PDB file of C-alpha atoms in Angstrom:
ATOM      1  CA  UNK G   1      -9.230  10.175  18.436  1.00 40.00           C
ATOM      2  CA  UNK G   2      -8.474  13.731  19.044  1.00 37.00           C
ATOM      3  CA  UNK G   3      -9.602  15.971  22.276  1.00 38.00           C
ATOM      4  CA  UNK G   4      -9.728  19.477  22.213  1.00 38.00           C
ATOM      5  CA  UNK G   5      -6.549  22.219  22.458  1.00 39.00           C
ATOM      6  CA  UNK G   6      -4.699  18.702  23.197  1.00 36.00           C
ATOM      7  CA  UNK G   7      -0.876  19.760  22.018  1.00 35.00           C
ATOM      8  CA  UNK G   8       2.406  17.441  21.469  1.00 34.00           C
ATOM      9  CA  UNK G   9       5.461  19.194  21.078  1.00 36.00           C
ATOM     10  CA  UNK G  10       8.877  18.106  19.301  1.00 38.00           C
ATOM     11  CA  UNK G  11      11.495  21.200  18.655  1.00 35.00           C
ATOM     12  CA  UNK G  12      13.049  19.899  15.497  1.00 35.00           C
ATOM     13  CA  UNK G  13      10.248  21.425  13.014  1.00 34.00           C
ATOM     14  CA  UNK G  14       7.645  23.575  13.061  1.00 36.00           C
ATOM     15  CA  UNK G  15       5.075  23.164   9.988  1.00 34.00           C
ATOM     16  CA  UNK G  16       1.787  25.705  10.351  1.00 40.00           C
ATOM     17  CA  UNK G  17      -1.184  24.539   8.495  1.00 36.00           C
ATOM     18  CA  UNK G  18      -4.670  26.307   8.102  1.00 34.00           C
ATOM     19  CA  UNK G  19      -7.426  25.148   7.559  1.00 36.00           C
ATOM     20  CA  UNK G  20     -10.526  27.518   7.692  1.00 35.00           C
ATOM     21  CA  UNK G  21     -13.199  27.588  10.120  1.00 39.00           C
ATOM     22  CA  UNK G  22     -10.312  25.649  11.590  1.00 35.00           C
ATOM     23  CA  UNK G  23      -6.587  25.904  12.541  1.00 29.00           C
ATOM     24  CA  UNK G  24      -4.126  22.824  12.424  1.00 31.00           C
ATOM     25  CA  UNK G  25      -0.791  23.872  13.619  1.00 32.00           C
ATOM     26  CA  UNK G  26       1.504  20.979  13.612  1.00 32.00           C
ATOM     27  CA  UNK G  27       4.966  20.805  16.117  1.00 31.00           C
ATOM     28  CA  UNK G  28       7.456  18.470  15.251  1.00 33.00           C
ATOM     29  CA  UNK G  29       7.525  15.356  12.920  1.00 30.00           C
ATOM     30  CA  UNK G  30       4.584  13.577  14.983  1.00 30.00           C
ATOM     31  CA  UNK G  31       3.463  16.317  17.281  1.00 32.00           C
ATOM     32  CA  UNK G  32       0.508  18.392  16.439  1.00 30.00           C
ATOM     33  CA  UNK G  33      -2.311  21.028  18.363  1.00 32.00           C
ATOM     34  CA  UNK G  34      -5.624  20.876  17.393  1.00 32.00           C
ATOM     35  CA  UNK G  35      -8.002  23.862  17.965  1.00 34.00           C
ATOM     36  CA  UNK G  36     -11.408  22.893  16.910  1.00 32.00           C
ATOM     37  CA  UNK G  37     -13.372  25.573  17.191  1.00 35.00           C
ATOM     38  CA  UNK G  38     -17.164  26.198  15.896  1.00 35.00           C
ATOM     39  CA  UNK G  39     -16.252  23.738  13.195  1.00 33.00           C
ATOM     40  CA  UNK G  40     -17.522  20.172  12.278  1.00 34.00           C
ATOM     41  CA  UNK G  41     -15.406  17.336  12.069  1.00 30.00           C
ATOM     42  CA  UNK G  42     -16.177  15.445   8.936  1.00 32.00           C
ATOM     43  CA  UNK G  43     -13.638  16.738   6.241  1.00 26.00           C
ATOM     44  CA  UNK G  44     -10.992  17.208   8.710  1.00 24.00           C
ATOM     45  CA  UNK G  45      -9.366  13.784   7.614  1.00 29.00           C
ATOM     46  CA  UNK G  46      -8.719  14.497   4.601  1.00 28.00           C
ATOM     47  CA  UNK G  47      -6.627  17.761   5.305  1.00 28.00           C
ATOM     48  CA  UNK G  48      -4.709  15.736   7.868  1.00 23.00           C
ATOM     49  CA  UNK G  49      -3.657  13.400   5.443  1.00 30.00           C
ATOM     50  CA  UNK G  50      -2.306  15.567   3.056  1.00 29.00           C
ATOM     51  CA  UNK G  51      -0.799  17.456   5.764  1.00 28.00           C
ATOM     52  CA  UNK G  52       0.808  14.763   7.779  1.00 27.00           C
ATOM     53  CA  UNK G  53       1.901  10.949   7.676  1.00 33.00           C
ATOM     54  CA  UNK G  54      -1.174   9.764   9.679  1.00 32.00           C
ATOM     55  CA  UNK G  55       0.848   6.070   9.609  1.00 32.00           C
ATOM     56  CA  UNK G  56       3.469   8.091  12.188  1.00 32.00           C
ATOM     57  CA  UNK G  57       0.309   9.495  14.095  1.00 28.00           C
ATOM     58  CA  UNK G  58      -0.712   6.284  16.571  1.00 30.00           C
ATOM     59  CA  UNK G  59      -4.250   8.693  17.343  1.00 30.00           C
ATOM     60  CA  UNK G  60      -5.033  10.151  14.589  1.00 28.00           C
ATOM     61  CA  UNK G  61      -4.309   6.555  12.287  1.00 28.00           C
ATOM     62  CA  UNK G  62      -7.427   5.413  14.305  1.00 30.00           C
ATOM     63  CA  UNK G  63      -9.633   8.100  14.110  1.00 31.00           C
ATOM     64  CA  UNK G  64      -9.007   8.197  10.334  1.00 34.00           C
ATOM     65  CA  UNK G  65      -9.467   4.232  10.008  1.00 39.00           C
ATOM     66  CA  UNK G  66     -12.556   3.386  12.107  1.00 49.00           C
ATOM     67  CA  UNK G  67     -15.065   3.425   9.062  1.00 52.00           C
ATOM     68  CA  UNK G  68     -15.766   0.461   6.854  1.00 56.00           C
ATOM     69  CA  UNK G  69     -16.732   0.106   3.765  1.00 46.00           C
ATOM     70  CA  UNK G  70     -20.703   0.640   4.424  1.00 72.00           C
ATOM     71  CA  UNK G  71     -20.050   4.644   5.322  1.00 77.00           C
ATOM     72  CA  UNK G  72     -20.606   3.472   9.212  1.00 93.00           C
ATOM     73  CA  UNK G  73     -18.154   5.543  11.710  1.00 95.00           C
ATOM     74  CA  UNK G  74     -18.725   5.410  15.025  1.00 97.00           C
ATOM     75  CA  UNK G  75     -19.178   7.972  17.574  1.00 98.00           C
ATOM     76  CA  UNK G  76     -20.636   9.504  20.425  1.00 98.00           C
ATOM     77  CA  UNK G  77     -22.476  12.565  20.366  1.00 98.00           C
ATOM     78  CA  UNK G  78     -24.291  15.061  23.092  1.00 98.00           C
ATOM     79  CA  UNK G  79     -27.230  16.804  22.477  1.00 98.00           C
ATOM     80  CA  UNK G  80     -28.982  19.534  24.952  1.00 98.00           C
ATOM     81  CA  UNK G  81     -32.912  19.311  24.860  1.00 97.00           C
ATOM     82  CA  UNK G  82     -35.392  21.666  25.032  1.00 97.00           C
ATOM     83  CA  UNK G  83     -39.001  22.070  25.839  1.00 94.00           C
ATOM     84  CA  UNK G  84     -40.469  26.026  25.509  1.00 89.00           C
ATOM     85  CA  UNK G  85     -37.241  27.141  25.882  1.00 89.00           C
ATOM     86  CA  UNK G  86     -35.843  25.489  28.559  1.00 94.00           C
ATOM     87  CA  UNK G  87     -33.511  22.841  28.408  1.00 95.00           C
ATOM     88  CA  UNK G  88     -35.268  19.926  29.199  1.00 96.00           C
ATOM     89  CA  UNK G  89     -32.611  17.134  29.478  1.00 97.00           C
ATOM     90  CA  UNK G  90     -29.323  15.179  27.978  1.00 97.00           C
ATOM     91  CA  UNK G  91     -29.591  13.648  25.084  1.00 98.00           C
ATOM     92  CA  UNK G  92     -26.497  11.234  24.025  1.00 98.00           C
ATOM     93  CA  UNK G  93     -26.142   9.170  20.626  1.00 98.00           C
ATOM     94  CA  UNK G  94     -23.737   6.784  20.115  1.00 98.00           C
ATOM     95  CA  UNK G  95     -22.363   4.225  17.727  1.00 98.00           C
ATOM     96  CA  UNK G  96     -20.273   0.804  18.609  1.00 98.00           C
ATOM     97  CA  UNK G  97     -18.870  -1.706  16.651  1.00 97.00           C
ATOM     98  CA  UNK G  98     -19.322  -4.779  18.093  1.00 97.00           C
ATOM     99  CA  UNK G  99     -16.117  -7.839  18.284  1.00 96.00           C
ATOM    100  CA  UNK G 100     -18.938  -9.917  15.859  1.00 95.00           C
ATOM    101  CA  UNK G 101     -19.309  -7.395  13.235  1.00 94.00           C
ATOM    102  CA  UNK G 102     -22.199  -6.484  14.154  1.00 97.00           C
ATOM    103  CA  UNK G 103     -23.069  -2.205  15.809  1.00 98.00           C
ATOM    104  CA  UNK G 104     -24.855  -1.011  18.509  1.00 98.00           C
ATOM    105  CA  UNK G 105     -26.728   2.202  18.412  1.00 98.00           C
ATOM    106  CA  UNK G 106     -27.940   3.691  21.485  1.00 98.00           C
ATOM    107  CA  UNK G 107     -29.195   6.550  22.639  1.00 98.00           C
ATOM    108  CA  UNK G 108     -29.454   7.791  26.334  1.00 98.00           C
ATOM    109  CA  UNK G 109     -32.041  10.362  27.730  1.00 97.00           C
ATOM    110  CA  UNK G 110     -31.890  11.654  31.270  1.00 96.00           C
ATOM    111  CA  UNK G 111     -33.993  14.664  32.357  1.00 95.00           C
ATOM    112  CA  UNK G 112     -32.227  17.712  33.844  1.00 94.00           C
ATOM    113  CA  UNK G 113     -31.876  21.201  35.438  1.00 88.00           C
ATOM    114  CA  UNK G 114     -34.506  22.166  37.162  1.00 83.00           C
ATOM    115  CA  UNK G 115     -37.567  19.711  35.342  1.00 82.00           C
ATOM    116  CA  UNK G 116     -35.287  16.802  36.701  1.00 82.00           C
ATOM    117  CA  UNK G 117     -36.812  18.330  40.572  1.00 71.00           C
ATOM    118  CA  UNK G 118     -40.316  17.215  39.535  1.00 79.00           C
ATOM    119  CA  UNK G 119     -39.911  14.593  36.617  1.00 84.00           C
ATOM    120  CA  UNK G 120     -36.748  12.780  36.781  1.00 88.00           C
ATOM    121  CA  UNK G 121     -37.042  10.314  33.767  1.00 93.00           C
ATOM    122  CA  UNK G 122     -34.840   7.824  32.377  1.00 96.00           C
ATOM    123  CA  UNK G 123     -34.742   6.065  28.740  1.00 97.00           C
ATOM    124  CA  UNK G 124     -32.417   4.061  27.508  1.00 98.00           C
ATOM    125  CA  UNK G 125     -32.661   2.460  23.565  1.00 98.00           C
ATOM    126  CA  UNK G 126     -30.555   0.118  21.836  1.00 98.00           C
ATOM    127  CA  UNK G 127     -30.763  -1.634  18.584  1.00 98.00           C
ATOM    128  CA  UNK G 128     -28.530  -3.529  17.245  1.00 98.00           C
ATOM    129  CA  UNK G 129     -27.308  -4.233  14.075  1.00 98.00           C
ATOM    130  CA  UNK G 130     -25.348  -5.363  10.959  1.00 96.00           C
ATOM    131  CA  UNK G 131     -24.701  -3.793   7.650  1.00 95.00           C
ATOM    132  CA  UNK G 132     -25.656  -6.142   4.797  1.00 93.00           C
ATOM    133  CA  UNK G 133     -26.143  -5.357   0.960  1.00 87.00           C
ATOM    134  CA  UNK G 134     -25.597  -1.386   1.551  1.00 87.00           C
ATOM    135  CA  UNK G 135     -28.565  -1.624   3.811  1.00 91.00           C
ATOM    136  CA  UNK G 136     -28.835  -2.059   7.606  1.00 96.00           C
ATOM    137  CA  UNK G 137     -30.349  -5.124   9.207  1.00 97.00           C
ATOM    138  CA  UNK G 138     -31.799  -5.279  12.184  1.00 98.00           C
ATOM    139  CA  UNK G 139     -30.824  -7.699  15.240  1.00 98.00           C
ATOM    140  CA  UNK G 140     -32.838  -6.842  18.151  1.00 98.00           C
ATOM    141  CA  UNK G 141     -34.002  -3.647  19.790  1.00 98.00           C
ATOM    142  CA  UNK G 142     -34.390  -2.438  23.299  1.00 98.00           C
ATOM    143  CA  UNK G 143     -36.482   0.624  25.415  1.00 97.00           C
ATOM    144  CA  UNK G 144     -36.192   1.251  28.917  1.00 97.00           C
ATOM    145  CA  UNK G 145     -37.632   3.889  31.158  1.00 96.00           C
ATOM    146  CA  UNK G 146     -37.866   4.488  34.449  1.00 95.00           C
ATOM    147  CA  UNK G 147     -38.330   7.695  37.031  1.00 91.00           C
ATOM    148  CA  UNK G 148     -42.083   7.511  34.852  1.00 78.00           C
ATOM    149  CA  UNK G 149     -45.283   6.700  36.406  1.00 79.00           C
ATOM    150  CA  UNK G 150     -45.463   3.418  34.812  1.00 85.00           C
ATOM    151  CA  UNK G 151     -41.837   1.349  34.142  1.00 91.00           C
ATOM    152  CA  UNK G 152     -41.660  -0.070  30.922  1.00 94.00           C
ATOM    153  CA  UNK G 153     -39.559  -2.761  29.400  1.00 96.00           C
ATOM    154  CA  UNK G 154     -39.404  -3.254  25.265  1.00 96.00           C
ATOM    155  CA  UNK G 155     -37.100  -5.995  23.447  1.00 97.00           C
ATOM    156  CA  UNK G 156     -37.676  -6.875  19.821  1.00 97.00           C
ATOM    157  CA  UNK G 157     -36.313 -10.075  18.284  1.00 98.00           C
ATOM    158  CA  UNK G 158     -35.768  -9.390  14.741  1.00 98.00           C
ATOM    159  CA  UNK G 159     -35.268 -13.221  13.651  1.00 97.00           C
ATOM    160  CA  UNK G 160     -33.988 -13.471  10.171  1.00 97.00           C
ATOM    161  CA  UNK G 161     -34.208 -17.464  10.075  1.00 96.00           C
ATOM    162  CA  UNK G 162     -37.646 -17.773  10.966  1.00 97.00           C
ATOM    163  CA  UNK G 163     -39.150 -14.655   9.324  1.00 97.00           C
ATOM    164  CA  UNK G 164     -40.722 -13.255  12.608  1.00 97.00           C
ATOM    165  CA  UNK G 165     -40.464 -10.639  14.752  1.00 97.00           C
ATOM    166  CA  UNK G 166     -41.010 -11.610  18.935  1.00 97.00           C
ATOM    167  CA  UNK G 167     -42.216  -8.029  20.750  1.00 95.00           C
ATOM    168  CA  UNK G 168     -42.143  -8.164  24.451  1.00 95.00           C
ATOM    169  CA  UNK G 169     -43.338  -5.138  26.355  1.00 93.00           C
ATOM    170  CA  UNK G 170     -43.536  -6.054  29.601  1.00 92.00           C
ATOM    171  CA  UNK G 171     -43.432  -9.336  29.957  1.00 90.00           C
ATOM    172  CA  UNK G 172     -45.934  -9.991  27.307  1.00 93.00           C
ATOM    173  CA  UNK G 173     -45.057 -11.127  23.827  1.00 93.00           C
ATOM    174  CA  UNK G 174     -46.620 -12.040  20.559  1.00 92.00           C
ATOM    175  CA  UNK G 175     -44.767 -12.473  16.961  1.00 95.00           C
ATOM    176  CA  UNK G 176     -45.180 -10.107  13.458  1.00 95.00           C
ATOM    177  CA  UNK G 177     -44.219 -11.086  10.157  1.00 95.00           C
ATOM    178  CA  UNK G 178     -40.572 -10.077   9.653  1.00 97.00           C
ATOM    179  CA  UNK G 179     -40.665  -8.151   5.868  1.00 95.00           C
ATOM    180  CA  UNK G 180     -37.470  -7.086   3.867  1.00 93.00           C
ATOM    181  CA  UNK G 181     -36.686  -3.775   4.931  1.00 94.00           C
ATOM    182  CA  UNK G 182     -38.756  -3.725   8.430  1.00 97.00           C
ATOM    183  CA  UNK G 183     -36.836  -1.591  11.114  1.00 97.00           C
ATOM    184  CA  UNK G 184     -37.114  -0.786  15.125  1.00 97.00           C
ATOM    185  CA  UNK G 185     -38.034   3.070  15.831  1.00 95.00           C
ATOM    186  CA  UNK G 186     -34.157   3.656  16.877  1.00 98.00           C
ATOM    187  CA  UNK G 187     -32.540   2.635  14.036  1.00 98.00           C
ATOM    188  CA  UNK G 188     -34.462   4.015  10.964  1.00 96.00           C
ATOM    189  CA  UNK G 189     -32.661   7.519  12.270  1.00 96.00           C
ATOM    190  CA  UNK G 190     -29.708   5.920  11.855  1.00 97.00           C
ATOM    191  CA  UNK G 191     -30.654   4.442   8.122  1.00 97.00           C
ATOM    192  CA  UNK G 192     -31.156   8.370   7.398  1.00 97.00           C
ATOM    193  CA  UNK G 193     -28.013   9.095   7.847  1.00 97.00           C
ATOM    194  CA  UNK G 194     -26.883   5.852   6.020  1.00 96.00           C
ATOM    195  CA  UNK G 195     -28.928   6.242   3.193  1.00 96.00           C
ATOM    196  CA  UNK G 196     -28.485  10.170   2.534  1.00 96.00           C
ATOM    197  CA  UNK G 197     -24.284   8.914   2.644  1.00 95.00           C
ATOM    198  CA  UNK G 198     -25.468   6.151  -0.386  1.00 94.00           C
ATOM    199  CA  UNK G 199     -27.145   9.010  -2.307  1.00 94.00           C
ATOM    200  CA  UNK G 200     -30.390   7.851  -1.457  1.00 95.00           C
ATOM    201  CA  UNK G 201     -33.371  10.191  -0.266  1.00 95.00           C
ATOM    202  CA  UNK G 202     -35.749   8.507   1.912  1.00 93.00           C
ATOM    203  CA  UNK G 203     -39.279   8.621   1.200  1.00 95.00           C
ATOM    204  CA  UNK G 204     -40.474   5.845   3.836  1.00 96.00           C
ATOM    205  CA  UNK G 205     -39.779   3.472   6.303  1.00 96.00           C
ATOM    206  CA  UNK G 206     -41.963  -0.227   7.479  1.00 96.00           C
ATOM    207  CA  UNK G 207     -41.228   0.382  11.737  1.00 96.00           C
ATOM    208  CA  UNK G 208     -42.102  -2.355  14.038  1.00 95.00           C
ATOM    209  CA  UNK G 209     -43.356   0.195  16.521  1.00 88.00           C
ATOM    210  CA  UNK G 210     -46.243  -0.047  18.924  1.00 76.00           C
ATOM    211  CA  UNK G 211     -46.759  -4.282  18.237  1.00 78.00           C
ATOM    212  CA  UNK G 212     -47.810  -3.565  14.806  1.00 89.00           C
ATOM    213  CA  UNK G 213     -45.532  -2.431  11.721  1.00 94.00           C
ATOM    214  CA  UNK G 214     -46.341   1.039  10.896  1.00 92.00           C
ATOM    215  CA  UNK G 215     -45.131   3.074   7.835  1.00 93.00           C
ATOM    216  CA  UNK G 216     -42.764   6.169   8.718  1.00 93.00           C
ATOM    217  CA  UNK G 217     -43.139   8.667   5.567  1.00 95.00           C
ATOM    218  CA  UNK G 218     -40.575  11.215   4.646  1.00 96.00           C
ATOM    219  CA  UNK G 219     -39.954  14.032   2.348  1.00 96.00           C
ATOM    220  CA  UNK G 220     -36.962  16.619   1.999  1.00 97.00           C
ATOM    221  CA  UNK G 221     -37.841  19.950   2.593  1.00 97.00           C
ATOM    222  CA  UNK G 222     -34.266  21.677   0.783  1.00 97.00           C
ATOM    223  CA  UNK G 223     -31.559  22.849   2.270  1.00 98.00           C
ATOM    224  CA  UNK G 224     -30.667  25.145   5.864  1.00 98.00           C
ATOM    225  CA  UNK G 225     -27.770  26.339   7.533  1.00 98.00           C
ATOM    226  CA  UNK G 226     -28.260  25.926  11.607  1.00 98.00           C
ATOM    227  CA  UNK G 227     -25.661  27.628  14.172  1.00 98.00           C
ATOM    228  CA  UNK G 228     -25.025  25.087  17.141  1.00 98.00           C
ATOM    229  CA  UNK G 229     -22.635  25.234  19.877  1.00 97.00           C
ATOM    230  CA  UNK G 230     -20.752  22.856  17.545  1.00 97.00           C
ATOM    231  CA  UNK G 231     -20.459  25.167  15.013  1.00 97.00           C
ATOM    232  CA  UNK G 232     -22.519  26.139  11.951  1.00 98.00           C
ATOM    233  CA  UNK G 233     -23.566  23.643   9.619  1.00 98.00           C
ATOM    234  CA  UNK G 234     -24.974  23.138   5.903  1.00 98.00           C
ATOM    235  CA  UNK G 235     -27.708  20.894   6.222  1.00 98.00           C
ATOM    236  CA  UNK G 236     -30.199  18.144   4.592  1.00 98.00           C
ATOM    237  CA  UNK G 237     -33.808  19.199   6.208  1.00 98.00           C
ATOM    238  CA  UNK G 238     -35.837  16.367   6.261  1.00 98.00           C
ATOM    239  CA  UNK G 239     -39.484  15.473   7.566  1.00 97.00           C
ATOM    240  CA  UNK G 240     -41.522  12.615   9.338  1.00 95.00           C
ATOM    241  CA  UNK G 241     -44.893  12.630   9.246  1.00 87.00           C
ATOM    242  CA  UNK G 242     -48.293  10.126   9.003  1.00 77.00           C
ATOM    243  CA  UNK G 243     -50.698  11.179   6.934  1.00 77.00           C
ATOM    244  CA  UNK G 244     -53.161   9.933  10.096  1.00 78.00           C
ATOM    245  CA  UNK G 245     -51.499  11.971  12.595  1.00 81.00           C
ATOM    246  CA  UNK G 246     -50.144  15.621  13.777  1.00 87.00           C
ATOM    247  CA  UNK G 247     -47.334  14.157  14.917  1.00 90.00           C
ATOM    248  CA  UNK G 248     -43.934  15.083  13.075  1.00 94.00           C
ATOM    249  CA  UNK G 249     -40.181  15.021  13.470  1.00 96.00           C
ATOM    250  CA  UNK G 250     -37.705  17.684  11.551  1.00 98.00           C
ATOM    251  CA  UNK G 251     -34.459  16.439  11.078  1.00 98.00           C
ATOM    252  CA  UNK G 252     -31.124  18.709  10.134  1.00 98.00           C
ATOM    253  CA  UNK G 253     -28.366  16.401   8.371  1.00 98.00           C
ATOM    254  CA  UNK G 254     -24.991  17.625   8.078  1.00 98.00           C
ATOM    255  CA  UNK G 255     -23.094  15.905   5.645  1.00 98.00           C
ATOM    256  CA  UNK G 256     -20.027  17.223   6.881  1.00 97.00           C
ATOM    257  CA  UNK G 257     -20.240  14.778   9.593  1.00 97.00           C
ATOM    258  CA  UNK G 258     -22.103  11.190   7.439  1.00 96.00           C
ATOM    259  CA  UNK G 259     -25.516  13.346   7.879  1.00 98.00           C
ATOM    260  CA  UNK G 260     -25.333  12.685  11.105  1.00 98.00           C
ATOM    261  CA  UNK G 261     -28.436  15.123  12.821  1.00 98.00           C
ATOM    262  CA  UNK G 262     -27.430  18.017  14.107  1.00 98.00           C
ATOM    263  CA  UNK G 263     -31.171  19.544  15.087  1.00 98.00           C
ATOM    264  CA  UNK G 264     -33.986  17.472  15.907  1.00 98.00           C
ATOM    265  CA  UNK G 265     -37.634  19.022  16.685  1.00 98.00           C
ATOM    266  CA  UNK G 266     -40.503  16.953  17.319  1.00 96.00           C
ATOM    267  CA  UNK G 267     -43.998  18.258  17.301  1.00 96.00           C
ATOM    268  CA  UNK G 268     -46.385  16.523  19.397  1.00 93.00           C
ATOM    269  CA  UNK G 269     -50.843  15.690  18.609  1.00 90.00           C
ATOM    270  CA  UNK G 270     -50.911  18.609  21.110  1.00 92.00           C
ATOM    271  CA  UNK G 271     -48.774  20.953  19.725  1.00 92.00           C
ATOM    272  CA  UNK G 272     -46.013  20.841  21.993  1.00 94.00           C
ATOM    273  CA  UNK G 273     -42.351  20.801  20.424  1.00 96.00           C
ATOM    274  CA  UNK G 274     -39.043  19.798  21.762  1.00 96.00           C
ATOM    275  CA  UNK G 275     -35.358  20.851  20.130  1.00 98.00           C
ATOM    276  CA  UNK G 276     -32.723  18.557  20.164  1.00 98.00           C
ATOM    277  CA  UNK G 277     -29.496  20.392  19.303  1.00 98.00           C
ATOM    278  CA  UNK G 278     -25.636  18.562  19.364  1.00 98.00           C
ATOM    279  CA  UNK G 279     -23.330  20.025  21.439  1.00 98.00           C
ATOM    280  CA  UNK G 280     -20.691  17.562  21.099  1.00 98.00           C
ATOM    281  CA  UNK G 281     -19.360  14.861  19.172  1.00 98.00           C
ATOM    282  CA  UNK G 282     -16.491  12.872  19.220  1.00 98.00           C
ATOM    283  CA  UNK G 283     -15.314  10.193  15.884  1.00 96.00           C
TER     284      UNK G 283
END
């Protein structure tokens, strides 16, 4: 795993290596400085391999080997959030493999700045998971959130064996049909991402959401190029909507990095938007 400007020095060679929007330059047999700079991070493996003998490289050998055969790599990624042009709160993503197989994606909101004075909220989601078939198959989900007028707890049971799903939102339970291809409200944002990687566009997605299972539509609205304080990326633009509801989510894919969203705005019944753009990410 690399950190930034991070240098290793060894006198006996000197090999420079560029790689534009980035520069590799490369000190020694095993020593290397890496200036990553406005730049993404996905095709940077494969330049490093042809460049250097990533076997020799104890780092870099597992950054480059910490995917699997389903296209999932994790990471951990920062976003900055806005609301009318402020920035709202901390957004952070992240993706875990677990010592059963199985992942963990969470995500981690806090409010900050000067909102965080009068509103200081809290949410924390999990779902868990485990890549079957080319699809992803969901374990159990979690929502907390706190610093809000009213605390609430979620867990999901997504029991294959039985067919049923147990929802319990504080405190109180009941069970839903468990259906091939049903999802928690976390994890479908992951499936875009893994299903964009498998060459698949989605079109919709069954949610258990709300203790019913509701149907998440999508539809790809071309292709955009968004600056972020990661750099500036070539993206998949894709939409959520309900034909019911004003409601919507935009979502910028970069493929560069497994379509993971670089740009996420979400559109409220009321109008009101919010900007999620990545500021960091690390493989």
């Amino acid at each position: 795993m690399f950190a930034r400007n991070k240098t290793v020095r060894d006198r006996r060679l000197h090999v420079p290596v560029s790689i534009k929007p980035r520069r590799l330059h490369c000190t020694g047999i095993v020593g290397l400085s890496v200036t990553l700079k406005n730049a993404p991070y996905g095709i940077f493996r494969s330049a490093l391999a042809a460049a250097l003998c990533c076997a020799c490289l104890p780092g870099l050998h597992a950054w480059a080997d910490n995917s699997n055969d389903d296209g999932l790599r994790p990471f951990a990624a920062e976003y900055a959030l806005y609301a009318k042009n402020t920035k709202a709160a901390r957004v952070t993503r992240s993706l875990t493999r677990l010592d059963d197989g199985a992942y963990e994606y969470r995500s981690e909101t806090k409010t900050v700045g000067l909102i965080s004075l009068f509103k200081q909220l809290h949410v924390v989601e999990s779902s868990r998971l485990k890549p079957e078939d080319r699809m992803l198959k969901p374990l159990s989900y979690s929502y907390n959130r706190t610093g809000h007028r009213k605390k609430r707890d979620v867990f999901i049971d997504f029991n294959h064996d039985t067919g049923k799903i147990k929802n319990t939102i504080n405190g109180d339970f009941w069970h839903l049909p468990l259906a091939p291809g049903v999802m928690d409200k976390l994890l479908y944002q992951l499936a875009i991402m893994h299903d964009l990687q498998h060459g698949r566009t989605p079109a919709a997605y069954q949610i258990a959401d709300g203790g019913g299972i509701k149907t998440y539509h999508f539809e790809k609205l071309g292709e955009e190029v968004v600056e972020t304080p990661l750099g500036s990326f070539n993206t998949v633009k894709m939409i959520r909507h309900r034909p019911d509801s004003d409601r919507k989510s935009i979502f910028w894919c970069a493929p560069e990095l497994d379509y993971l969203q670089v740009k996420v705005e979400h559109t409220e019944k009321n109008g009101s938007t919010t900007v999620a753009v990545i500021k960091s990410l690390r493989w």
